[in-house]
Coordinates of C-alpha atoms in Angstrom, one line a residue:
M1 CA 69.5 150.7 119.0
I2 CA 65.8 150.5 118.9
P3 CA 64.6 146.9 118.4
N4 CA 62.5 145.7 115.5
I5 CA 63.4 148.5 113.1
P6 CA 62.5 147.4 109.6
Q7 CA 65.3 146.7 107.1
I8 CA 63.8 149.3 104.7
G9 CA 60.0 149.7 104.9
G10 CA 58.9 152.9 106.6
R11 CA 62.1 152.9 108.8
L12 CA 62.5 156.8 108.9
I13 CA 59.7 157.0 111.5
Y14 CA 61.9 155.1 114.0
F15 CA 64.4 157.9 113.9
L16 CA 62.2 160.8 114.8
Q17 CA 64.5 162.2 117.4
K18 CA 67.1 162.9 114.8
W19 CA 64.5 164.4 112.4
K20 CA 63.5 166.8 115.2
E21 CA 67.0 168.3 115.2
I22 CA 66.3 169.6 111.7
N23 CA 62.7 170.5 112.5
S24 CA 61.3 167.9 110.1
E25 CA 59.6 165.2 112.3
A26 CA 56.2 166.3 111.0
L27 CA 57.1 165.2 107.4
I28 CA 58.1 161.8 108.6
L29 CA 54.9 161.4 110.7
Q30 CA 52.8 162.5 107.6
G31 CA 54.4 159.9 105.4
V32 CA 52.4 159.5 102.2
Q33 CA 48.7 159.9 102.5
A34 CA 45.8 159.8 100.0
I35 CA 44.7 163.1 98.5
W36 CA 41.6 162.3 96.6
K37 CA 40.4 164.3 93.6
S38 CA 36.7 164.1 94.8
K39 CA 34.5 162.7 97.4
Q40 CA 33.4 160.1 94.8
S41 CA 37.0 158.9 94.0
K42 CA 37.0 156.1 96.6
Q43 CA 33.6 154.9 95.6
R44 CA 34.5 154.8 92.0
L45 CA 37.6 152.7 92.6
E46 CA 35.7 150.3 95.0
S47 CA 32.9 149.8 92.5
M48 CA 35.4 148.7 89.8
I49 CA 37.6 146.5 92.0
T50 CA 38.4 143.1 90.4
Q51 CA 40.9 140.4 91.2
Q52 CA 44.3 140.9 89.3
P53 CA 46.1 137.5 89.3
F54 CA 49.8 137.5 88.4
R55 CA 50.4 136.3 84.8
G56 CA 53.9 135.2 83.8
S57 CA 56.2 132.3 82.8
Q58 CA 57.5 129.9 85.4
I59 CA 60.7 131.7 85.5
E60 CA 58.9 135.0 86.1
T61 CA 56.7 133.4 88.7
N62 CA 59.7 132.2 90.6
R63 CA 61.3 135.5 90.5
M64 CA 58.2 137.3 91.6
E65 CA 57.9 135.0 94.6
S66 CA 61.4 135.8 95.5
I67 CA 60.9 139.5 95.2
I68 CA 57.7 139.3 97.3
N69 CA 59.5 137.4 100.1
Q70 CA 62.3 140.0 100.1
E71 CA 59.6 142.8 100.5
L72 CA 57.9 141.0 103.3
E73 CA 61.2 140.6 105.1
A74 CA 62.2 144.2 104.5
G75 CA 58.9 145.5 105.8
V76 CA 57.8 146.9 102.5
I77 CA 54.5 144.9 102.1
E78 CA 52.3 142.8 104.3
E79 CA 49.8 140.1 103.6
I80 CA 46.1 140.9 104.2
K81 CA 42.7 139.2 103.7
L82 CA 41.1 139.7 100.2
N83 CA 38.1 141.6 101.8
Q84 CA 40.5 144.1 103.4
A85 CA 41.6 145.4 100.0
K86 CA 39.5 148.3 98.6
W87 CA 41.4 148.4 95.3
I88 CA 43.7 145.9 93.7
N89 CA 46.5 147.0 91.3
R90 CA 47.9 144.8 88.5
C91 CA 51.4 143.5 89.2
F92 CA 54.0 142.3 86.7
L93 CA 57.7 142.0 86.0
I94 CA 59.8 143.8 83.4
G95 CA 63.3 142.6 82.3
K96 CA 66.5 144.5 83.2
P97 CA 69.6 144.7 80.9
D98 CA 71.5 142.4 83.2
G99 CA 68.9 139.6 82.8
S100 CA 67.2 140.2 86.2
F101 CA 63.6 141.5 86.7
R102 CA 62.0 144.6 88.3
K103 CA 58.5 144.2 90.0
I104 CA 56.1 146.8 88.7
V105 CA 52.7 147.8 90.3
D106 CA 50.4 149.4 87.8
C107 CA 48.8 152.2 89.8
R108 CA 47.5 154.1 86.7
K109 CA 43.7 153.7 87.7
L110 CA 44.5 154.7 91.3
N111 CA 46.5 157.7 90.2
E112 CA 43.5 159.0 88.1
E113 CA 41.7 159.5 91.4
L114 CA 44.6 161.1 93.3
V115 CA 45.5 164.8 93.1
S116 CA 48.6 165.3 91.0
Q117 CA 50.7 168.0 92.8
H118 CA 53.4 169.7 90.8
F119 CA 56.8 170.6 92.3
K120 CA 60.1 171.8 91.2
M121 CA 63.0 169.4 91.2
E122 CA 66.7 170.0 90.7
N123 CA 67.8 169.3 87.2
I124 CA 70.9 168.8 85.0
Q125 CA 71.1 172.5 84.2
E126 CA 71.5 173.3 88.0
L127 CA 74.2 170.6 88.1
Q128 CA 76.0 172.3 85.2
D129 CA 76.0 175.6 87.2
L130 CA 77.5 173.9 90.2
L131 CA 80.3 172.2 88.3
T132 CA 83.3 174.6 88.3
K133 CA 86.5 173.7 86.2
D134 CA 88.6 171.0 87.7
C135 CA 86.2 170.3 90.5
Y136 CA 85.7 166.8 92.0
T137 CA 82.5 164.9 92.7
T138 CA 81.2 162.0 94.8
S139 CA 77.8 160.4 95.0
I140 CA 75.5 158.8 97.5
D141 CA 72.8 156.3 96.6
I142 CA 69.9 155.4 99.0
T143 CA 68.8 151.8 98.8
Q144 CA 65.2 151.5 97.7
A145 CA 64.7 155.1 98.7
F146 CA 61.0 155.5 98.4
H147 CA 60.3 152.5 100.6
H148 CA 61.8 154.3 103.5
V149 CA 58.5 156.4 103.8
S150 CA 55.5 155.0 105.6
V151 CA 52.1 154.8 104.0
I152 CA 49.7 156.4 106.4
G153 CA 45.9 155.8 106.8
E154 CA 43.4 154.4 104.4
L155 CA 45.8 154.6 101.3
K156 CA 47.3 151.2 102.3
Q157 CA 44.0 149.4 101.3
Y158 CA 44.2 150.9 97.8
L159 CA 47.8 149.8 97.3
S160 CA 47.0 146.1 97.1
F161 CA 48.1 143.5 94.7
Q162 CA 47.8 139.7 94.3
F163 CA 50.1 136.8 93.8
K164 CA 49.3 133.1 94.0
Q165 CA 45.9 133.5 95.6
K166 CA 47.3 135.8 98.3
T167 CA 46.6 139.5 98.7
Y168 CA 49.2 142.0 99.8
Q169 CA 49.2 145.7 100.5
Y170 CA 52.1 148.2 100.6
I171 CA 52.9 149.7 104.1
A172 CA 55.9 151.5 102.7
M173 CA 55.6 154.0 99.8
P174 CA 55.9 152.3 96.4
F175 CA 57.4 153.7 93.2
G176 CA 54.3 153.6 91.0
I177 CA 52.0 156.0 93.0
S178 CA 51.8 159.6 91.6
L179 CA 52.2 161.1 95.1
A180 CA 55.5 159.4 95.7
P181 CA 58.1 161.8 93.9
R182 CA 56.8 165.0 95.6
T183 CA 56.5 163.3 99.1
F184 CA 60.0 162.0 98.8
H185 CA 61.4 165.3 97.6
K186 CA 59.7 167.2 100.6
I187 CA 61.3 164.7 103.0
L188 CA 64.8 164.8 101.5
R189 CA 65.0 168.6 101.0
P190 CA 65.6 169.6 104.6
V191 CA 68.3 166.8 104.8
I192 CA 70.1 168.3 101.8
E193 CA 69.9 171.9 103.2
S194 CA 71.2 170.6 106.6
I195 CA 74.1 168.9 104.8
R196 CA 74.8 172.0 102.7
C197 CA 75.1 174.2 105.9
K198 CA 76.9 171.8 108.2
W199 CA 79.6 170.6 105.7
N200 CA 79.6 173.8 103.4
V201 CA 79.5 171.7 100.2
R202 CA 77.8 172.1 96.9
I203 CA 75.2 169.2 96.9
L204 CA 72.3 168.4 94.5
S205 CA 69.7 165.6 94.7
Y206 CA 67.7 164.3 91.8
V207 CA 65.1 162.0 93.5
D208 CA 67.3 159.6 95.3
D209 CA 70.5 160.3 93.4
I210 CA 72.7 162.7 95.4
I211 CA 75.9 164.2 94.1
I212 CA 78.4 166.3 96.2
I213 CA 80.9 168.7 94.6
G214 CA 84.2 170.1 96.0
K215 CA 87.5 171.5 94.9
D216 CA 89.9 169.4 97.0
K217 CA 89.8 165.6 96.4
Q218 CA 90.8 164.4 99.9
V219 CA 88.6 166.9 101.8
L220 CA 85.6 166.0 99.6
E221 CA 86.1 162.2 100.2
N222 CA 86.3 162.8 103.9
K223 CA 83.2 164.9 103.9
T224 CA 81.3 162.4 101.8
Q225 CA 82.0 159.7 104.3
E226 CA 80.9 161.9 107.2
I227 CA 77.7 162.8 105.2
S228 CA 76.9 159.1 104.6
N229 CA 77.2 158.5 108.3
Y230 CA 75.0 161.4 109.1
M231 CA 72.3 160.2 106.7
R232 CA 72.4 156.8 108.4
T233 CA 71.6 158.4 111.8
L234 CA 68.4 159.7 110.1
G235 CA 67.4 156.2 109.1
W236 CA 68.5 156.0 105.5
V237 CA 70.0 152.9 104.3
I238 CA 73.0 153.8 102.0
S239 CA 74.1 151.5 99.2
E240 CA 77.8 151.0 99.5
K241 CA 77.9 149.3 96.1
K242 CA 76.1 152.1 94.2
S243 CA 77.6 155.1 96.1
R244 CA 80.9 156.6 95.0
I245 CA 83.1 157.8 97.8
T246 CA 86.2 158.2 95.6
A247 CA 86.2 161.8 94.2
M248 CA 86.4 161.9 90.4
Q249 CA 86.6 164.7 87.8
E250 CA 85.1 162.5 85.1
F251 CA 81.9 160.7 86.1
E252 CA 78.5 159.4 85.2
F253 CA 75.3 160.8 86.6
L254 CA 71.7 160.2 85.5
G255 CA 72.8 158.8 82.1
W256 CA 75.3 161.6 81.4
N257 CA 79.0 161.5 81.2
F258 CA 80.5 164.7 82.8
N259 CA 84.1 166.0 82.6
S260 CA 85.0 168.9 84.9
L261 CA 88.5 169.2 83.4
N262 CA 87.2 170.5 80.0
Q263 CA 83.6 171.3 81.3
Q264 CA 81.9 169.1 78.8
M265 CA 79.1 166.5 79.0
K266 CA 77.5 163.9 76.7
I267 CA 75.3 161.0 77.0
T268 CA 76.8 157.7 78.1
E269 CA 77.6 155.0 75.5
E270 CA 75.0 152.7 77.0
K271 CA 72.2 155.3 76.8
K272 CA 73.4 156.3 73.3
N273 CA 73.2 152.7 72.0
K274 CA 69.7 152.2 73.5
L275 CA 68.4 155.4 71.9
I276 CA 69.8 154.5 68.5
R277 CA 68.2 151.1 68.7
H278 CA 64.8 152.5 69.7
I279 CA 64.9 155.1 66.9
S280 CA 65.9 152.5 64.3
K281 CA 63.1 150.3 65.4
I282 CA 60.5 153.0 64.9
I283 CA 62.0 154.1 61.6
Q284 CA 61.8 150.5 60.3
T285 CA 58.3 150.1 61.5
I286 CA 57.2 153.4 59.8
R287 CA 59.0 152.6 56.5
Q288 CA 57.4 149.1 56.4
Q289 CA 54.0 150.6 57.2
E290 CA 53.5 148.4 60.2
M291 CA 51.2 149.2 63.1
V292 CA 52.4 150.9 66.3
T293 CA 50.6 152.6 69.1
V294 CA 50.9 156.4 69.7
R295 CA 52.0 155.6 73.2
E296 CA 55.2 153.9 71.8
L297 CA 55.9 157.0 69.7
A298 CA 55.3 159.3 72.7
R299 CA 57.6 157.2 74.8
L300 CA 60.3 157.8 72.3
R301 CA 59.6 161.5 72.3
G302 CA 60.0 161.5 76.1
K303 CA 63.5 159.9 75.7
L304 CA 64.5 162.5 73.0
N305 CA 63.3 165.3 75.3
F306 CA 65.8 164.0 77.9
L307 CA 68.5 165.3 75.3
R308 CA 67.4 168.9 75.2
V309 CA 70.1 169.9 77.7
V310 CA 72.9 169.0 75.3
T311 CA 70.9 169.5 72.0
P312 CA 70.0 173.3 71.6
Q313 CA 68.1 172.5 68.4
A314 CA 66.1 169.6 70.0
S315 CA 62.7 171.4 70.0
F316 CA 62.8 172.1 66.3
Y317 CA 63.3 168.4 65.5
L318 CA 60.3 167.3 67.6
M319 CA 57.7 169.5 66.1
E320 CA 56.4 167.1 63.4
I321 CA 56.7 164.2 65.9
S322 CA 54.6 166.1 68.4
K323 CA 52.1 167.1 65.7
V324 CA 51.5 163.5 64.7
I325 CA 51.2 162.4 68.3
N326 CA 48.7 165.0 69.1
Q327 CA 46.6 164.3 66.0
E328 CA 46.6 160.6 66.6
I329 CA 45.6 160.9 70.3
N330 CA 42.7 163.2 69.5
K331 CA 41.4 160.9 66.8
Y332 CA 42.1 157.4 68.3
G333 CA 43.4 157.6 71.8
W334 CA 46.7 156.3 73.2
D335 CA 46.6 152.6 72.6
R336 CA 45.1 152.0 69.2
N337 CA 47.4 150.4 66.6
R338 CA 48.1 152.9 63.8
I339 CA 50.3 153.3 60.7
I340 CA 52.4 156.3 61.6
P341 CA 52.8 158.9 58.8
K342 CA 56.2 159.0 57.1
T343 CA 56.4 162.7 57.6
I344 CA 58.2 162.2 60.9
L345 CA 61.1 160.2 59.2
K346 CA 63.1 163.3 58.5
E347 CA 63.2 164.3 62.2
L348 CA 63.9 160.7 63.3
E349 CA 66.8 160.4 60.9
W350 CA 68.2 163.7 62.2
W351 CA 68.0 162.4 65.8
R352 CA 69.7 159.1 64.9
Q353 CA 72.6 160.9 63.2
T354 CA 72.9 163.5 66.1
I355 CA 72.9 160.8 68.8
S356 CA 75.4 158.7 66.8
I357 CA 77.8 161.6 66.7
N358 CA 77.3 162.3 70.5
K359 CA 79.0 165.6 70.3
P360 CA 80.2 166.8 73.7
F361 CA 78.3 169.8 75.0
N362 CA 80.3 172.6 76.6
F363 CA 78.6 173.7 79.8
I364 CA 81.3 176.3 80.8
I365 CA 79.8 179.7 82.0
P366 CA 80.9 182.4 79.5
D367 CA 83.5 184.7 80.7
R368 CA 83.9 186.7 77.5
E369 CA 80.5 188.0 76.5
A370 CA 79.6 190.2 73.7
V371 CA 76.4 192.3 73.9
I372 CA 74.3 192.8 70.8
T373 CA 71.3 195.1 70.9
T374 CA 68.8 194.7 68.0
D375 CA 65.6 196.3 66.7
A376 CA 63.3 196.0 63.7
S377 CA 61.0 198.5 62.0
K378 CA 58.8 198.2 59.0
I379 CA 61.5 199.3 56.6
G380 CA 64.7 197.6 58.1
W381 CA 66.7 196.4 61.0
G382 CA 69.5 197.8 63.1
A383 CA 72.0 196.5 65.7
T384 CA 74.9 197.5 67.8
Q385 CA 77.6 195.3 69.3
I386 CA 79.9 195.9 72.3
L387 CA 82.7 193.4 72.6
P388 CA 84.4 192.4 75.9
N389 CA 86.8 195.1 77.2
Q390 CA 85.6 197.6 74.6
R391 CA 83.5 200.7 75.2
E392 CA 82.7 201.8 71.6
S393 CA 79.9 199.9 69.9
V394 CA 80.0 198.7 66.3
K395 CA 76.9 199.4 64.2
E396 CA 75.1 197.4 61.5
S397 CA 71.8 197.8 59.7
G398 CA 69.9 196.8 56.6
N399 CA 66.7 197.2 54.7
W400 CA 63.8 194.7 54.3
N401 CA 62.9 193.5 50.8
K402 CA 59.2 193.6 49.8
T403 CA 58.6 190.1 51.2
E404 CA 60.2 190.8 54.5
M405 CA 58.3 194.0 54.9
N406 CA 55.1 191.9 55.0
M407 CA 56.4 189.6 57.8
S408 CA 54.7 189.8 61.2
S409 CA 56.4 192.1 63.8
N410 CA 57.6 189.1 65.9
L411 CA 59.2 187.5 62.8
R412 CA 60.9 190.8 61.8
E413 CA 62.3 191.1 65.3
T414 CA 63.6 187.5 65.3
T415 CA 65.0 187.9 61.9
A416 CA 66.8 191.0 63.0
V417 CA 68.5 189.1 65.7
Y418 CA 69.7 186.4 63.2
L419 CA 71.0 189.0 60.7
S420 CA 72.8 190.9 63.4
L421 CA 74.4 187.8 64.8
K422 CA 75.4 186.8 61.3
K423 CA 77.0 190.2 60.6
F424 CA 78.9 190.3 63.8
N425 CA 79.9 186.6 63.8
N426 CA 83.5 187.1 62.4
Q427 CA 84.2 189.7 65.1
I428 CA 82.8 187.4 67.8
L429 CA 85.1 184.5 66.7
Q430 CA 88.2 186.8 66.2
N431 CA 87.8 188.1 69.7
R432 CA 87.4 184.6 71.2
V433 CA 84.0 185.5 72.6
N434 CA 82.3 182.4 74.3
G435 CA 79.0 184.1 75.1
V436 CA 76.5 186.5 73.4
L437 CA 73.8 188.5 75.2
I438 CA 71.0 189.6 72.9
N439 CA 69.1 192.7 74.0
T440 CA 65.7 193.0 72.3
D441 CA 62.6 195.0 73.1
S442 CA 60.6 192.0 71.7
S443 CA 59.5 189.8 74.7
T444 CA 58.5 187.0 72.3
T445 CA 61.9 186.9 70.7
S446 CA 63.8 186.8 73.9
Y447 CA 61.5 184.2 75.4
N448 CA 61.9 182.0 72.3
I449 CA 65.7 182.3 72.3
N450 CA 66.0 181.4 75.9
R451 CA 63.7 178.4 75.9
R452 CA 65.2 177.2 72.5
R453 CA 61.7 176.7 70.9
S454 CA 58.9 178.8 69.4
A455 CA 55.6 178.6 67.5
T456 CA 55.6 177.2 64.0
S457 CA 55.6 180.6 62.4
L458 CA 58.8 181.7 64.1
A459 CA 60.5 178.3 64.2
N460 CA 62.7 178.6 61.2
A461 CA 64.2 182.1 62.2
T462 CA 64.6 181.0 65.8
Q463 CA 66.3 177.8 64.8
M464 CA 68.8 179.7 62.6
I465 CA 69.8 181.8 65.6
I466 CA 70.4 178.7 67.9
A467 CA 72.2 176.8 65.1
L468 CA 74.5 179.8 64.3
A469 CA 75.6 180.0 67.9
E470 CA 75.9 176.2 68.3
N471 CA 77.9 175.8 65.1
N472 CA 80.4 178.5 66.2
Q473 CA 80.5 177.2 69.8
Y474 CA 79.4 180.1 71.9
K475 CA 76.5 180.4 74.2
I476 CA 73.6 182.7 73.5
R477 CA 71.0 184.2 75.8
A478 CA 68.5 187.0 75.4
K479 CA 67.2 189.7 77.6
H480 CA 64.1 191.8 77.1
I481 CA 64.7 195.6 77.4
P482 CA 62.1 198.4 77.4
E483 CA 61.4 199.8 73.9
K484 CA 62.1 203.4 75.2
T485 CA 65.7 202.5 76.1
N486 CA 66.4 200.8 72.7
T487 CA 67.0 204.1 71.0
E488 CA 70.2 203.5 69.0
A489 CA 69.2 200.1 67.4
D490 CA 65.7 201.6 66.8
S491 CA 67.3 204.5 64.9
L492 CA 69.4 202.3 62.8
S493 CA 66.4 200.1 61.8
R494 CA 64.5 203.2 60.6
L495 CA 67.6 204.5 58.7
S496 CA 66.9 204.5 54.8
R497 CA 69.9 203.2 52.9
C498 CA 68.6 204.1 49.6
G499 CA 67.2 207.2 47.9
D500 CA 68.1 210.8 48.8
Y501 CA 68.0 212.6 52.1
A502 CA 66.9 216.2 52.7
L503 CA 66.6 218.4 55.8
K504 CA 63.1 219.6 56.7
Q505 CA 62.7 223.1 55.4
E506 CA 61.4 224.3 58.8
I507 CA 64.4 222.9 60.7
L508 CA 66.8 224.4 58.2
D509 CA 65.1 227.8 58.4
N510 CA 65.3 227.9 62.2
A511 CA 69.0 226.9 62.1
M512 CA 69.9 229.5 59.7
K513 CA 67.9 232.2 61.6
E514 CA 69.7 231.1 64.9
M515 CA 73.1 231.4 63.2
N516 CA 72.1 234.6 61.3
K517 CA 73.3 233.0 58.1
Q518 CA 71.9 232.9 54.6
I519 CA 72.6 229.9 52.2
T520 CA 73.7 230.9 48.7
I521 CA 74.5 227.4 47.3
D522 CA 73.5 223.8 48.2
A523 CA 76.4 221.4 47.8
F524 CA 75.8 217.6 47.2
A525 CA 72.2 218.1 46.2
N526 CA 69.9 217.5 43.2
R527 CA 66.9 219.1 41.7
K528 CA 64.5 217.2 44.1
N529 CA 66.2 217.9 47.4
R530 CA 68.0 221.2 46.8
K531 CA 67.3 224.1 49.3
T532 CA 68.6 226.9 47.1
Q533 CA 68.3 227.9 43.5
R534 CA 72.0 227.2 42.9
F535 CA 73.2 223.6 43.7
Y536 CA 75.6 221.0 42.6
S537 CA 75.9 217.2 43.1

């Protein structure tokens, strides 16, 4: 064992030989480094530097002192002289549900001068795809995960904070810096890929939360123990308390309760109750016309966004909230106290009721999918449906009324999907279909259906589609198809269902000439569309 390895802070760098085995030692040596927005970024910060003494009650002061001593011992921070700090961040505590405190370093000003790099993380939808029926899961939790990464170079001097006339700086990557999530993701990714190949498991990581999936309970538990031991050889400190080696089919992950037996998920009771309390507080504030900052309202919107994955209609009940937030920010900024308009109460009440019900969301992958192909013209709409295990399509069509004829082409296409789905709905339910694929030659319509949101002008029609599928418990997805291949639905949409039809005289004459025939009487005709002198209807 190499001596003097820190408990947590920057300890990965002491295990370089193991990281070389997965060709990732360069990531560890790079650690987290400053990526400045401009050459003037450092100068701007240094010109604004001020002392940031800790402010809090005696209880909070005592707790902060305890946390700082723990971080010093773990090698996360170090004490420096005041003149060594080039930027000082505000430091404070926030309360946790269990009565303890979490130390927060406010890096917002520093983050404004650092390049924000976007990256793709795994998400709940990907976890849904991995969870097959009756599968088991285990989880691994890394203790103070971000702190395992070293801060490299001059960035340390900008990660300073103060407490009791002393100045400290981070030598291990803190949570508040904007570079941290991407840096950590890059370092953990080759570890996950190595585990996936070596143990042949389905595995997903969301920041420092790792979940492992398998079909056999005992095999998965054995593999999870081996994976935990492997991660320790790379320098990670694994939390025995927070990790779950016992394989389960019903489990909690990132605020969600999953059940692989019935392939359903819903938010945990704890998260549900917190959200209801938060919404109720905002509703009461608005009704009493009390002041609130737009930042507080935006914070609630962020929490509601979290529920999109189990709430297909979520976007349509955030439209007015988002509109008010944007208007307030443009006029008054983030932190000015304002009386929030009552126009958002309807959406907030819907959210409170929906969250209270906490209806389980079925994440099963459809195995009986109907295919509906739609199209819209200026005079009407048309659609065909092919049910599972059937070759023949069923056809439906209809005419627009005068108001509908004046709709935009995108709205006509979206409405055509809704009317088609409504017409075919009974057949879908009778045939136990659990998924519907919509083929449409409108890229806007397919895009809106798949992302479960749209522009205001299309919101009502799009929402009706999503709501119809949700209420009847089948999944819906859309696919854009070329207009030239959408011939049958197109023909149906242009078919007039009123008035009288007549063959073109030129076509009729050519047909009669080809057959060497002469018409003497026109059956089922009238005076306007007859082709001969003699006719009857």
